[in-house]
Coordinates of C-alpha atoms in Angstrom, one line a residue:
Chain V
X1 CA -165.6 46.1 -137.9
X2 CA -169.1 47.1 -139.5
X3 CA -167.1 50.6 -139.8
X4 CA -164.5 49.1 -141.7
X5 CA -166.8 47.1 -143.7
X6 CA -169.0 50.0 -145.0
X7 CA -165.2 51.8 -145.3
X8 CA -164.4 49.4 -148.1
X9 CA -167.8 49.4 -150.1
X10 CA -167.6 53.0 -149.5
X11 CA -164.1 53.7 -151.5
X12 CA -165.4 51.5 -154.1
X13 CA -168.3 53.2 -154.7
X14 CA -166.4 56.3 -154.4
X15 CA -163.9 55.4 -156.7
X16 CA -166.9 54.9 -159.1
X17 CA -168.4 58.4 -159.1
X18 CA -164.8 59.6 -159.3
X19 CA -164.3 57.6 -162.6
X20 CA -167.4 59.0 -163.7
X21 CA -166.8 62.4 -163.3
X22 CA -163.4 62.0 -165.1
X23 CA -165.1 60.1 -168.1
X24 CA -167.3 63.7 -168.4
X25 CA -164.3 65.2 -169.0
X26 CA -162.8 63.0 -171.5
X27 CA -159.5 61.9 -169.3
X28 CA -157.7 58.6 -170.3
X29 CA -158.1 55.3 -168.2
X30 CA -154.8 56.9 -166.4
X31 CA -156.6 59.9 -165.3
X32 CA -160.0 58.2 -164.8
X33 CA -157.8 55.7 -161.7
X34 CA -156.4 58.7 -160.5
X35 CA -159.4 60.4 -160.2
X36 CA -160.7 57.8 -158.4
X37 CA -158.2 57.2 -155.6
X38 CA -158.4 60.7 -155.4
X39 CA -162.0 60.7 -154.5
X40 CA -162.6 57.7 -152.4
X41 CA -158.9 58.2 -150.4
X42 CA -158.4 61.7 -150.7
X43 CA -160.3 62.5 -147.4
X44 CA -158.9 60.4 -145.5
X45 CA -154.9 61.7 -146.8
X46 CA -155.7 65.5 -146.1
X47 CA -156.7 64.9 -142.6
X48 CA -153.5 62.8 -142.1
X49 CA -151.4 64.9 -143.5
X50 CA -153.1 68.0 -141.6
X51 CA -153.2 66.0 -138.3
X52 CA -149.7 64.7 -138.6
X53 CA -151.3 61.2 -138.3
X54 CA -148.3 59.1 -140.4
X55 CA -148.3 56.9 -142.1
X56 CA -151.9 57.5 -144.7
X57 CA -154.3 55.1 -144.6
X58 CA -153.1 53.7 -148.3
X59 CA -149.9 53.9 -147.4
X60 CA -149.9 51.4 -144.8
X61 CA -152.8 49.2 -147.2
X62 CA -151.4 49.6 -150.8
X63 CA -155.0 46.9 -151.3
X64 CA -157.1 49.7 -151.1
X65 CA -155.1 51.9 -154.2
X66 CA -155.6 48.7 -155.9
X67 CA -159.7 48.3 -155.0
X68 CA -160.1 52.0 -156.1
X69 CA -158.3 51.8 -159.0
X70 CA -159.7 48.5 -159.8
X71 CA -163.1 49.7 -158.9
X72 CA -162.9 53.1 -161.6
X73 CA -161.6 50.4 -164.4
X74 CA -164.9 48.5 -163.7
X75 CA -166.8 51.6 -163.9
X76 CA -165.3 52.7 -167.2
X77 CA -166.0 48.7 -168.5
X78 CA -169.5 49.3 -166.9
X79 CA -170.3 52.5 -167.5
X80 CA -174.1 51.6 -169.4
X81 CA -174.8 49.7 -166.7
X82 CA -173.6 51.8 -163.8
X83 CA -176.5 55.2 -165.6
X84 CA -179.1 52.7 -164.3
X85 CA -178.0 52.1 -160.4
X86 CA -177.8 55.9 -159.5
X87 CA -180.1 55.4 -157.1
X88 CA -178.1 52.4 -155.7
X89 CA -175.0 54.8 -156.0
X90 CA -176.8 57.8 -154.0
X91 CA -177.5 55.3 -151.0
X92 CA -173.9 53.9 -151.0
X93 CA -172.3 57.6 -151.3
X94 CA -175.0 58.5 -147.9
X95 CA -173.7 55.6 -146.1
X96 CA -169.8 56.0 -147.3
X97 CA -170.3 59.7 -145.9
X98 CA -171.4 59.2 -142.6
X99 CA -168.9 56.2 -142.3
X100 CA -165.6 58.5 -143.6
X101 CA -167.1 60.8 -141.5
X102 CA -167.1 59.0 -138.1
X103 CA -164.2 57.2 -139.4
X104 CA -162.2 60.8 -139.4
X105 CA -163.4 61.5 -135.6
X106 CA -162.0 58.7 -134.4
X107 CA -159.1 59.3 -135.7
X108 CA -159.1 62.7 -134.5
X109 CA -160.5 61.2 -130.9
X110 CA -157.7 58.8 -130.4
X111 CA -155.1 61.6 -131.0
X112 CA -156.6 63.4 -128.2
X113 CA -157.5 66.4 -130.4
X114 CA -160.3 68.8 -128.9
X115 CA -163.9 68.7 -129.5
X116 CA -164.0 71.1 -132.5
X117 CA -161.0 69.3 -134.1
X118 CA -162.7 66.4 -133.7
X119 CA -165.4 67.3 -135.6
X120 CA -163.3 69.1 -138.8
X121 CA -161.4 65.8 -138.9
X122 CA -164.6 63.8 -139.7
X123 CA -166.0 66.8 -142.3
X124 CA -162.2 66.9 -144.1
X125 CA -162.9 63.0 -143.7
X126 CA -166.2 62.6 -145.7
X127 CA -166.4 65.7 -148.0
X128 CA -162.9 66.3 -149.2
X129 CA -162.7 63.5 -151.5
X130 CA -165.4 64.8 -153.8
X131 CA -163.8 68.4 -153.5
X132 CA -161.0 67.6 -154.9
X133 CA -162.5 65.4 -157.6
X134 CA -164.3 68.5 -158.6
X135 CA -161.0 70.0 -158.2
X136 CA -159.3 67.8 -160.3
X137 CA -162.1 68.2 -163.3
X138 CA -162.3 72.0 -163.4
X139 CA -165.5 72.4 -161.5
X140 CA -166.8 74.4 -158.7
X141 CA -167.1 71.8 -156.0
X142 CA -170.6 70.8 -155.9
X143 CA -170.1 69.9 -152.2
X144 CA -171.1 73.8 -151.8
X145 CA -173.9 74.0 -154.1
X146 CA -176.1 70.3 -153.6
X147 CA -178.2 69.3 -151.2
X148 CA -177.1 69.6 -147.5
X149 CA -174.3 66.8 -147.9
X150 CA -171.2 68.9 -146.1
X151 CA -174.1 69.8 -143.3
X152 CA -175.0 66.3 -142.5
X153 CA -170.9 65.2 -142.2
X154 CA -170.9 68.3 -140.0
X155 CA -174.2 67.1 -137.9
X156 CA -173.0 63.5 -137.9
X157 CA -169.7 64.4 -136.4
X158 CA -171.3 66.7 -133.5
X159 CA -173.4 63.9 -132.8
X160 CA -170.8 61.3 -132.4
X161 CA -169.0 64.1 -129.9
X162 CA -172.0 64.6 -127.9
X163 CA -172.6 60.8 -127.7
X164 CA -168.8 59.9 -127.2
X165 CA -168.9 63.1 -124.4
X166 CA -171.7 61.2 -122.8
X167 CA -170.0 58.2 -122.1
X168 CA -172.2 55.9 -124.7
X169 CA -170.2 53.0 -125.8
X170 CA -168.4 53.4 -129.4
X171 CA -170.4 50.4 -130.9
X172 CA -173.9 52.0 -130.1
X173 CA -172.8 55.4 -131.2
X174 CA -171.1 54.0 -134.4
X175 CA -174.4 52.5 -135.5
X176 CA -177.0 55.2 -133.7
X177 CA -175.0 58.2 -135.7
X178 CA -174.8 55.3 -138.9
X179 CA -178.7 55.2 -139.5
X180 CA -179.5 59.0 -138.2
X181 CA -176.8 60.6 -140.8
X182 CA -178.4 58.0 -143.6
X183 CA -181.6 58.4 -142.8
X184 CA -181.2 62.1 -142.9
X185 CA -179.1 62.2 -146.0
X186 CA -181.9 60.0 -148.2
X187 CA -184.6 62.4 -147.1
X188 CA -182.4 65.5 -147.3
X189 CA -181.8 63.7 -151.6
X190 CA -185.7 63.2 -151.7
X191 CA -187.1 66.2 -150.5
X192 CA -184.4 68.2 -152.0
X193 CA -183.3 69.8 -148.9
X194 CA -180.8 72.8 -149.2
X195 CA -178.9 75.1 -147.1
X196 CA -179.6 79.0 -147.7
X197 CA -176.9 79.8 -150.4
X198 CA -175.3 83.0 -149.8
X199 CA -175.5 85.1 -153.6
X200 CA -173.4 88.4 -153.5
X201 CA -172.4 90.6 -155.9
X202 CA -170.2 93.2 -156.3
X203 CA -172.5 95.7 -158.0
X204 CA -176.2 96.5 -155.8
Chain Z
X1 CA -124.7 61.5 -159.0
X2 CA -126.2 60.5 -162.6
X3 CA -129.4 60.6 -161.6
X4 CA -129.0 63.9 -159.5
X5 CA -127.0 65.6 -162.9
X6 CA -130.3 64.4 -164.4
X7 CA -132.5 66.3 -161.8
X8 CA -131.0 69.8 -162.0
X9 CA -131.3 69.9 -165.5
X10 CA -134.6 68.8 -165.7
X11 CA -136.0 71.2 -162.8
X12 CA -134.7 73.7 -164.9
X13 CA -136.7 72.6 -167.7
X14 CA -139.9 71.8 -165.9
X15 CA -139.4 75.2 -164.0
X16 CA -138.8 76.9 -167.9
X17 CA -142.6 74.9 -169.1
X18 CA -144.1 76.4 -165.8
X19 CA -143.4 79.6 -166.9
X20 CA -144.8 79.0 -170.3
X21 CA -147.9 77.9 -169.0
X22 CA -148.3 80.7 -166.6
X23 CA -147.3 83.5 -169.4
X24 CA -149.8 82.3 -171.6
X25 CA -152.6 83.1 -168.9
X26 CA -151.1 86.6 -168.7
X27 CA -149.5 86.3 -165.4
X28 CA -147.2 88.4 -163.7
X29 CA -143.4 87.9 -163.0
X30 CA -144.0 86.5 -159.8
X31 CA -147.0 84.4 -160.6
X32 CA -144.5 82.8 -163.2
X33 CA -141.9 82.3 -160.4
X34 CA -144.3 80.7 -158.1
X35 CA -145.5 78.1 -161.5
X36 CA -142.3 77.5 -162.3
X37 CA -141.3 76.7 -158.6
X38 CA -144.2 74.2 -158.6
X39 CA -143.9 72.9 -161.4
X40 CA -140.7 72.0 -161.1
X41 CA -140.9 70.8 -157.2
X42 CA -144.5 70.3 -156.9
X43 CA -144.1 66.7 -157.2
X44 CA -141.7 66.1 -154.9
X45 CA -143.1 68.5 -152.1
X46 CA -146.6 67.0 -153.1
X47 CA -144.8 63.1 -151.9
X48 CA -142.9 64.1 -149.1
X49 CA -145.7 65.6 -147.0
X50 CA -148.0 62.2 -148.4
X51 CA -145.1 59.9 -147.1
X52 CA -143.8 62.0 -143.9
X53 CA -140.8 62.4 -145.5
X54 CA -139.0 65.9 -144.0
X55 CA -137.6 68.1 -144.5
X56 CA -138.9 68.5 -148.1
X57 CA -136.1 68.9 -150.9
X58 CA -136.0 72.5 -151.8
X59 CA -135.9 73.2 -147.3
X60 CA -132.7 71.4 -147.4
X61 CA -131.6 72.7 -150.8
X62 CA -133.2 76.0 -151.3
X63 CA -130.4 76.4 -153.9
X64 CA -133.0 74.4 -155.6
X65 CA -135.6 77.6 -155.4
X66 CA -133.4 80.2 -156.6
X67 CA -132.2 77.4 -159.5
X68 CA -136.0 77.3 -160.5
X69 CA -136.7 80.7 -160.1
X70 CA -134.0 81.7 -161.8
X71 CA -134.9 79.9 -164.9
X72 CA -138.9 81.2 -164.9
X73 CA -137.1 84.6 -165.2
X74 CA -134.8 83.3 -167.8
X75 CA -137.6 81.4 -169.9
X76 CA -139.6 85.0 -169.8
X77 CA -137.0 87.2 -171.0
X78 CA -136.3 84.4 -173.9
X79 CA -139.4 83.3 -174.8
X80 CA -138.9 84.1 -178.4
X81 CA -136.4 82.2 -178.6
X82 CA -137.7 79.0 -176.5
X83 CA -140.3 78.9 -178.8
X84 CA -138.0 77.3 -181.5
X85 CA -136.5 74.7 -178.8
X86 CA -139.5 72.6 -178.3
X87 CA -138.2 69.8 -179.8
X88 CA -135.3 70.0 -176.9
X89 CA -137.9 71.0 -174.2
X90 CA -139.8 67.5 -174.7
X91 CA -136.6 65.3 -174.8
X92 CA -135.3 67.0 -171.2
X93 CA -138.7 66.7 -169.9
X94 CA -139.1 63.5 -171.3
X95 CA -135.5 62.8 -169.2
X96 CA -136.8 64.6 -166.6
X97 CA -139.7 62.4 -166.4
X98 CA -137.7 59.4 -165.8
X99 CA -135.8 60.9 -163.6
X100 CA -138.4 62.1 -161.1
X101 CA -140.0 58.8 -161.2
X102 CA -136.7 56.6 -160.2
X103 CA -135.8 59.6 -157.3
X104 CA -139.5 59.4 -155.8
X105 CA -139.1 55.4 -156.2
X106 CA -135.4 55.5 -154.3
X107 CA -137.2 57.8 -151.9
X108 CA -140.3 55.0 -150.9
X109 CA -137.6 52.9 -151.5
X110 CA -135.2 53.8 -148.4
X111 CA -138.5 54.4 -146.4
X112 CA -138.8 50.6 -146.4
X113 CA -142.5 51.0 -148.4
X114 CA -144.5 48.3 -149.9
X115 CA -144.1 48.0 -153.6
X116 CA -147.1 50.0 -155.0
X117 CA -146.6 52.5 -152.5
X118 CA -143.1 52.9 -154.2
X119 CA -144.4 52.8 -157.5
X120 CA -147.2 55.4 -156.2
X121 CA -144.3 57.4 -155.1
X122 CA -142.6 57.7 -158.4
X123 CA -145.9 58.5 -160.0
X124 CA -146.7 61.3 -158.1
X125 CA -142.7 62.9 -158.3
X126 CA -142.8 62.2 -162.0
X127 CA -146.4 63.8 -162.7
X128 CA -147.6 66.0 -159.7
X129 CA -145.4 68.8 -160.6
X130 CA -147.5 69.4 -164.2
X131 CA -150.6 68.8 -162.4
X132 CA -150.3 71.6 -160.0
X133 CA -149.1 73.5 -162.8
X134 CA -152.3 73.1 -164.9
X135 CA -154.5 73.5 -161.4
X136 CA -152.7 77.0 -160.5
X137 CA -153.5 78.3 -164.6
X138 CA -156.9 77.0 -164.4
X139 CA -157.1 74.2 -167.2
X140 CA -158.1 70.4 -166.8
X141 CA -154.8 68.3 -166.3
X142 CA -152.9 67.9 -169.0
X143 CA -151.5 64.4 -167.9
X144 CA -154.8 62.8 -167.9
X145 CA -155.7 63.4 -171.5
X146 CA -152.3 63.8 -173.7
X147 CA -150.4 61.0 -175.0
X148 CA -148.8 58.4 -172.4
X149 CA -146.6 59.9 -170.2
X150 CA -148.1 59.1 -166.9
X151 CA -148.4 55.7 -168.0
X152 CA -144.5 56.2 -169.0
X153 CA -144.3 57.4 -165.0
X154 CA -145.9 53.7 -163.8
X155 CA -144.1 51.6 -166.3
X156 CA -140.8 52.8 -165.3
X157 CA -141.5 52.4 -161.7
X158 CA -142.4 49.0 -162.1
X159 CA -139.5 48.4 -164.2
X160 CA -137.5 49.6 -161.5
X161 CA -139.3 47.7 -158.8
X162 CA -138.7 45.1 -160.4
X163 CA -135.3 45.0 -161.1
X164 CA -134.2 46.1 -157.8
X165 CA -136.5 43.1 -156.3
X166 CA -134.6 40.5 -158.3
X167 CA -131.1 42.3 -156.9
X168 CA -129.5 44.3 -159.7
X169 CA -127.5 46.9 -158.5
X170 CA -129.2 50.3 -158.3
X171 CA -126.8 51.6 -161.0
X172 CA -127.4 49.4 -163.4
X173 CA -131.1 49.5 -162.9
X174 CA -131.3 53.1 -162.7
X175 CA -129.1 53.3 -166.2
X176 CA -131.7 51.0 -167.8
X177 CA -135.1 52.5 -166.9
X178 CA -133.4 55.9 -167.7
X179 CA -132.8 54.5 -171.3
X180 CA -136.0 52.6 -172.1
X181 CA -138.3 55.3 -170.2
X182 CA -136.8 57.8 -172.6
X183 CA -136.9 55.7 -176.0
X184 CA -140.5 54.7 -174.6
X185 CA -141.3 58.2 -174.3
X186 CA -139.8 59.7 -177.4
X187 CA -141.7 57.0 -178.9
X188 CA -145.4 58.0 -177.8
X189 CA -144.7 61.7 -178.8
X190 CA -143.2 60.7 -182.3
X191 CA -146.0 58.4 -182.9
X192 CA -148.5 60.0 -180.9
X193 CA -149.7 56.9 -179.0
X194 CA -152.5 57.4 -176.7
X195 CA -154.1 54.9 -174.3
X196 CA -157.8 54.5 -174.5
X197 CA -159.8 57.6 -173.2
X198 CA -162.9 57.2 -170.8
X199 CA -166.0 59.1 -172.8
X200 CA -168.7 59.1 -170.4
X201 CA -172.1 61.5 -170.9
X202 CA -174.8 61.5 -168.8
X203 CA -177.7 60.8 -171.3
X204 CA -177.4 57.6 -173.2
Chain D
X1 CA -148.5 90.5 -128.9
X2 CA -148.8 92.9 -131.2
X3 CA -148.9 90.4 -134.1
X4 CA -150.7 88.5 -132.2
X5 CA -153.5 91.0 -131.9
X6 CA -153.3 91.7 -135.8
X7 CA -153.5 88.2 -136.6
X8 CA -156.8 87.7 -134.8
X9 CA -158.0 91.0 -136.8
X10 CA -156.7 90.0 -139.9
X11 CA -158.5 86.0 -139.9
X12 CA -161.5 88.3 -139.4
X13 CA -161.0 90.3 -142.3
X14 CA -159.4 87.5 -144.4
X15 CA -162.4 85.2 -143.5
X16 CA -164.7 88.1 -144.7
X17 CA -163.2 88.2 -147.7
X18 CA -163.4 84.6 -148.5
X19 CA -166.7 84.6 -147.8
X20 CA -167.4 87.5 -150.3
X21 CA -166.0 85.5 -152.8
X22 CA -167.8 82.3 -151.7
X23 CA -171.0 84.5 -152.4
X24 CA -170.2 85.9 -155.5
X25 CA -169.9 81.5 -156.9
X26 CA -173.6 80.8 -155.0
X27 CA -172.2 79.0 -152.7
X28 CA -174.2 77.8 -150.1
X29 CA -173.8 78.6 -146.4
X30 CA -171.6 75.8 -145.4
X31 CA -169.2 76.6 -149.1
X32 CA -169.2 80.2 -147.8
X33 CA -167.6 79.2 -144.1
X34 CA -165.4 76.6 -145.6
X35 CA -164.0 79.1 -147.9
X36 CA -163.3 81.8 -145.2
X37 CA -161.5 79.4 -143.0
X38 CA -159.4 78.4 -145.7
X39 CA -158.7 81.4 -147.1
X40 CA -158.1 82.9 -143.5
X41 CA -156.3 79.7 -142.2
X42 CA -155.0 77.9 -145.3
X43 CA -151.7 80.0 -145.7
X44 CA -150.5 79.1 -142.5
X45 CA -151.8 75.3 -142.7
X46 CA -149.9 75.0 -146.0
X47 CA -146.5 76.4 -144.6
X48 CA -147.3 74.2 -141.1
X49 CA -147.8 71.1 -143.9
X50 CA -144.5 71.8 -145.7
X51 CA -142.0 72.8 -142.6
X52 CA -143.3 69.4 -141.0
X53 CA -144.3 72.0 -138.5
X54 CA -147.0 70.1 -136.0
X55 CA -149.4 71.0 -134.6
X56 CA -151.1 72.7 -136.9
X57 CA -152.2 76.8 -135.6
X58 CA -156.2 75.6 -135.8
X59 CA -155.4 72.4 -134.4
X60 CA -153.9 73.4 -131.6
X61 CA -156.0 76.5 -131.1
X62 CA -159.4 75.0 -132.4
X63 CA -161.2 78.8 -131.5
X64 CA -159.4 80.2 -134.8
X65 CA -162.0 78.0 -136.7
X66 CA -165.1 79.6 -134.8
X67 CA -163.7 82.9 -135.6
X68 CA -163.6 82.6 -138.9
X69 CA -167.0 80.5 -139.5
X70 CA -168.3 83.7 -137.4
X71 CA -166.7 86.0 -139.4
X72 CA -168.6 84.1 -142.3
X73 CA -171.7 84.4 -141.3
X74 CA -171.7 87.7 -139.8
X75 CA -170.3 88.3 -143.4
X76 CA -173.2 87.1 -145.3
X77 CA -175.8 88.9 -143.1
X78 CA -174.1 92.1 -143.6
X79 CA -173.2 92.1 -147.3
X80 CA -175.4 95.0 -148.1
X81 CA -173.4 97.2 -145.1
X82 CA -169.8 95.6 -145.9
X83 CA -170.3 96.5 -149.7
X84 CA -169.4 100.0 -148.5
X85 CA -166.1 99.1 -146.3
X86 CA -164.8 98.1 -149.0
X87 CA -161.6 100.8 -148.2
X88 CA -161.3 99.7 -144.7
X89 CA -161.1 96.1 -145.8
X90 CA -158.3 96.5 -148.2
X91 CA -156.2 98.2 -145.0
X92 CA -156.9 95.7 -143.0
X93 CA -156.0 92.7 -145.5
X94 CA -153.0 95.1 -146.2
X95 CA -152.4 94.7 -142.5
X96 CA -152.6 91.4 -142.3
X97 CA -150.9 90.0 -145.7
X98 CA -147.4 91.8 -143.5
X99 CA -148.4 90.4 -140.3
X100 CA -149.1 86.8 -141.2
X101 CA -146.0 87.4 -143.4
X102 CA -144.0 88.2 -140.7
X103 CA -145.7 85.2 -138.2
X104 CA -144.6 82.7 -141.1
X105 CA -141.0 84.0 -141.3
X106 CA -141.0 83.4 -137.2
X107 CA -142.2 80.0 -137.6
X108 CA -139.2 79.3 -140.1
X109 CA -136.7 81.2 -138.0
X110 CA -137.6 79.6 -134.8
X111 CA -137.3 76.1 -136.7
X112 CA -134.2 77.2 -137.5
X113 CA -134.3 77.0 -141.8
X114 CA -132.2 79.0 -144.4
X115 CA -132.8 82.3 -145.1
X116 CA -134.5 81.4 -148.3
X117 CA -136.8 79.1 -146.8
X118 CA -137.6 81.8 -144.0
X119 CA -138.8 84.2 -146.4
X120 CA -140.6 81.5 -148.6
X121 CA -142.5 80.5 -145.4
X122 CA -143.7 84.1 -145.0
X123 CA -144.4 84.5 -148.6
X124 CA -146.6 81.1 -148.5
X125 CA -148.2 82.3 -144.9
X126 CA -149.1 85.0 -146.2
X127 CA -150.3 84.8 -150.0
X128 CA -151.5 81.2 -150.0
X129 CA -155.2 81.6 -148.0
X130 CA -155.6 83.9 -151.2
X131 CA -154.7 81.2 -153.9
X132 CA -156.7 78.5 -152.0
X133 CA -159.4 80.5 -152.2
X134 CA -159.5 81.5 -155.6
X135 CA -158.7 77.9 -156.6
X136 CA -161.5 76.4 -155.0
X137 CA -163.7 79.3 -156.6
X138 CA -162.5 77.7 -159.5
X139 CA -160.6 81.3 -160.7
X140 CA -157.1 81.9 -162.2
X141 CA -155.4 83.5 -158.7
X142 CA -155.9 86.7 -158.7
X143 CA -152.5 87.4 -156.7
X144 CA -150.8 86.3 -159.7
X145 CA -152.0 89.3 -161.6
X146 CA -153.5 92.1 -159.3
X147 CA -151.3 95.2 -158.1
X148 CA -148.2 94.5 -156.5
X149 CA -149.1 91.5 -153.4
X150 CA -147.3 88.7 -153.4
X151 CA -143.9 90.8 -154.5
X152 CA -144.8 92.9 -151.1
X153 CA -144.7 89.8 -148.8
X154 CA -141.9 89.3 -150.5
X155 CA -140.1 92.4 -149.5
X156 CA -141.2 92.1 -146.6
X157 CA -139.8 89.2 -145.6
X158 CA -136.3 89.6 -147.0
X159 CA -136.3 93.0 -145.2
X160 CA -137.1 91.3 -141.8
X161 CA -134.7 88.4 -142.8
X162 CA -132.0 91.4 -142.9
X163 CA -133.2 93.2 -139.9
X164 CA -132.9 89.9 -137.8
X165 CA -130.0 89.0 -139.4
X166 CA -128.2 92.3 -138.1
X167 CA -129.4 91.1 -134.6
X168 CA -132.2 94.0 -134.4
X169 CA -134.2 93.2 -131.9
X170 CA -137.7 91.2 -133.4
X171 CA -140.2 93.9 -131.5
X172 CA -138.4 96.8 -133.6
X173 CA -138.1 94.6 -136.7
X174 CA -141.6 93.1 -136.8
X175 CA -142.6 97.3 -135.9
X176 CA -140.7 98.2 -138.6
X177 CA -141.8 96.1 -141.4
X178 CA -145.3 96.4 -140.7
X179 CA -145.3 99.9 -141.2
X180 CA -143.1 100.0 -144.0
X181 CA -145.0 97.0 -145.5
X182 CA -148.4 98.7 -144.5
X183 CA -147.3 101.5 -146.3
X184 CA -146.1 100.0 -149.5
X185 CA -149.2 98.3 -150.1
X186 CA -151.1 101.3 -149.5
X187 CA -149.0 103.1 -152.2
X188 CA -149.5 100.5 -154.6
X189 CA -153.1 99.9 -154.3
X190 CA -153.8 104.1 -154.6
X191 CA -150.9 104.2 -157.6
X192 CA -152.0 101.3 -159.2
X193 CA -148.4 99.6 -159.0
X194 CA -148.1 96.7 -161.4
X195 CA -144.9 94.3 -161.5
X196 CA -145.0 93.0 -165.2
X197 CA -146.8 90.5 -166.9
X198 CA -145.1 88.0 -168.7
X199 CA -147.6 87.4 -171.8
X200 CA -146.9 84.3 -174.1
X201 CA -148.7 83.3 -177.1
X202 CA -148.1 79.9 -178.7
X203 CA -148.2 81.2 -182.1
X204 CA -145.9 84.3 -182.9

């Protein structure tokens, strides 16, 4: 239940910095909604559709296509307001992560899939909707250039494993891996944590 | 059988434009094969893996591949010459448009989907196939900042919801949206109507 | 078995290249293991996506995925040593582009598809990890312009297509077309072999 509360804030504010993103790039109020389901439910559709696991999450609630289109309209009406809440938006986006992201292990858990699985289903979960947002505007997904984002989806989902593994009760693990991956996710924004990028090239 | 008539011509076409696209980033013969192919089926690959819906067209038809192929090859010997048919090129994909929309509707449709998941699925046959096509060459979407034609995509599916909700026989509402999608559509290009664009930039 | 054994070698090596190329955009270490495993895995994921073909290969056999993250990593420590493989890498992608190839026209055959769709599903096996990967490195694909590639898997599938269709046994025609396959893509990355470019310019 708290899962699928956060869930719903999460797509919305999702949806948002989807419809932002498109606005950079000049796209029409058709491409700025379609941008937007794109990022808040295009997680959840790649793990379906790579798990088998029929029918897609909007598919089965059309509501939510409306919310996130709804929600990118808003954002486009809003947009002067909306450049003054990006620290409101940074929170919701840490929570909406680690929630897609234990939201996509469960779904991977109750299919029975294996341990690793498990874990790739929650990162395809909470990072793939703002790789293919990126996709979609012509960028280099910033998912592997920012702050440890992926990482923490990646840490939150080993967590949940180990604490599922362990026998602990889905509530407590739900809301234990909830605060850690938040917690960590704020001070990873604040302190400007990074992973070590890896910079080749082809000449020495 | 009008509406399938409808279809081959206009994969043709849509293949023909994919190869266009893929010539004028320098690519070679197969790279034009494999644009046109999805361009042409993209859309309707892209919604039968979203709605579980096997096998895909072109595995049950792979006439449809050679069909599509075919006509890359053909568009790259004639391009000279298809450079004075554009007028004709917009008016089949303009056809083609309405056509892909009312399949991927008929397809939701028979799946026994809720209504914006059928309207969904027309969207995405109609304009998923010139998305991929702009993704594979590189450039921002096309779709999302041209003159209406996804728009044109969701109007007809409504339309056709619509009707086929108050009981008119598929025929008849199949003939209709094909007509008014078309004028609708010949309309925005000869008058070059746009709907609002979303300019957002992150300093005020 | 024999495949078998290449495939694992060829991930390895496809997974290293991915990585390279992750490392030439600054990606960051997470970017640079995603990137292998979808250039490594992503062909066969696509065609396992589009056949309906369940489970997926690193779903079912979640170990592929550590294998290629490993290969990543291992890939960014040694940059400065692999700089100079550079030659053996190309064999060994060479390898693998007729081995995953032929696994993807198996998976086809075995489902029991056209002959058309069998060779697309090796063509897609084994070219796609490529376009993925160059897509989500934000680049034009490079198999749409390089030295003969994708027009190799090509061959090689309709050659095993014939050889299985004229009841050779599959360990002679899988033997067969990998050498011959091997040895075509040798000749064409040492003689430069080009298919031809389609160029198209808007204005005459």
């Amino acid at each position: 239940m708290l899962l699928y509360a956060i869930f719903l804030v999460a797509i919305v504010a999702e949806a948002m910095t989807g419809a932002m993103a498109a606005g950079r790039r000049d796209m029409d109020l058709f491409g700025v909604c379609f941008v937007a389901c794109v990022t808040a439910l295009g997680g959840g559709s790649v793990r379906d559709v790579l798990l088998g696991h029929y029918p897609l999450s909007w598919v089965g609630h059309p509501e939510y296509i409306w919310f996130t289109a709804g929600a990118a309209l808003a954002a486009a009406l809003l947009a002067g307001v909306l450049r003054y809440l990006r620290v409101v938006f940074l929170l919701i986006d840490a929570l909406g992560l680690v929630a897609f992201t234990l939201i996509g292990c469960n779904v991977a858990l109750e299919a029975g899939h294996a341990a690793t699985v498990v874990i790739i289903s929650g990162l395809i979960t909470g990072c793939f909707g703002g790789i293919m947002r990126d996709l979609f505007c012509g960028d280099v997904p910033l998912v592997f250039r920012h702050e440890m984002y992926a990482s923490i989806s990646l840490l939150v989902g080993l967590a949940y494993v180990v604490l599922r593994h362990f026998a602990v009760p889905e509530g407590a693990a739900v809301v234990g891996c909830l605060i850690g991956g938040f917690c960590l996710r704020a001070l990873a924004i604040r302190y400007d944590w990074h992973i070590p990028k890896f910079v080749y090239r082809d000449k020495p």
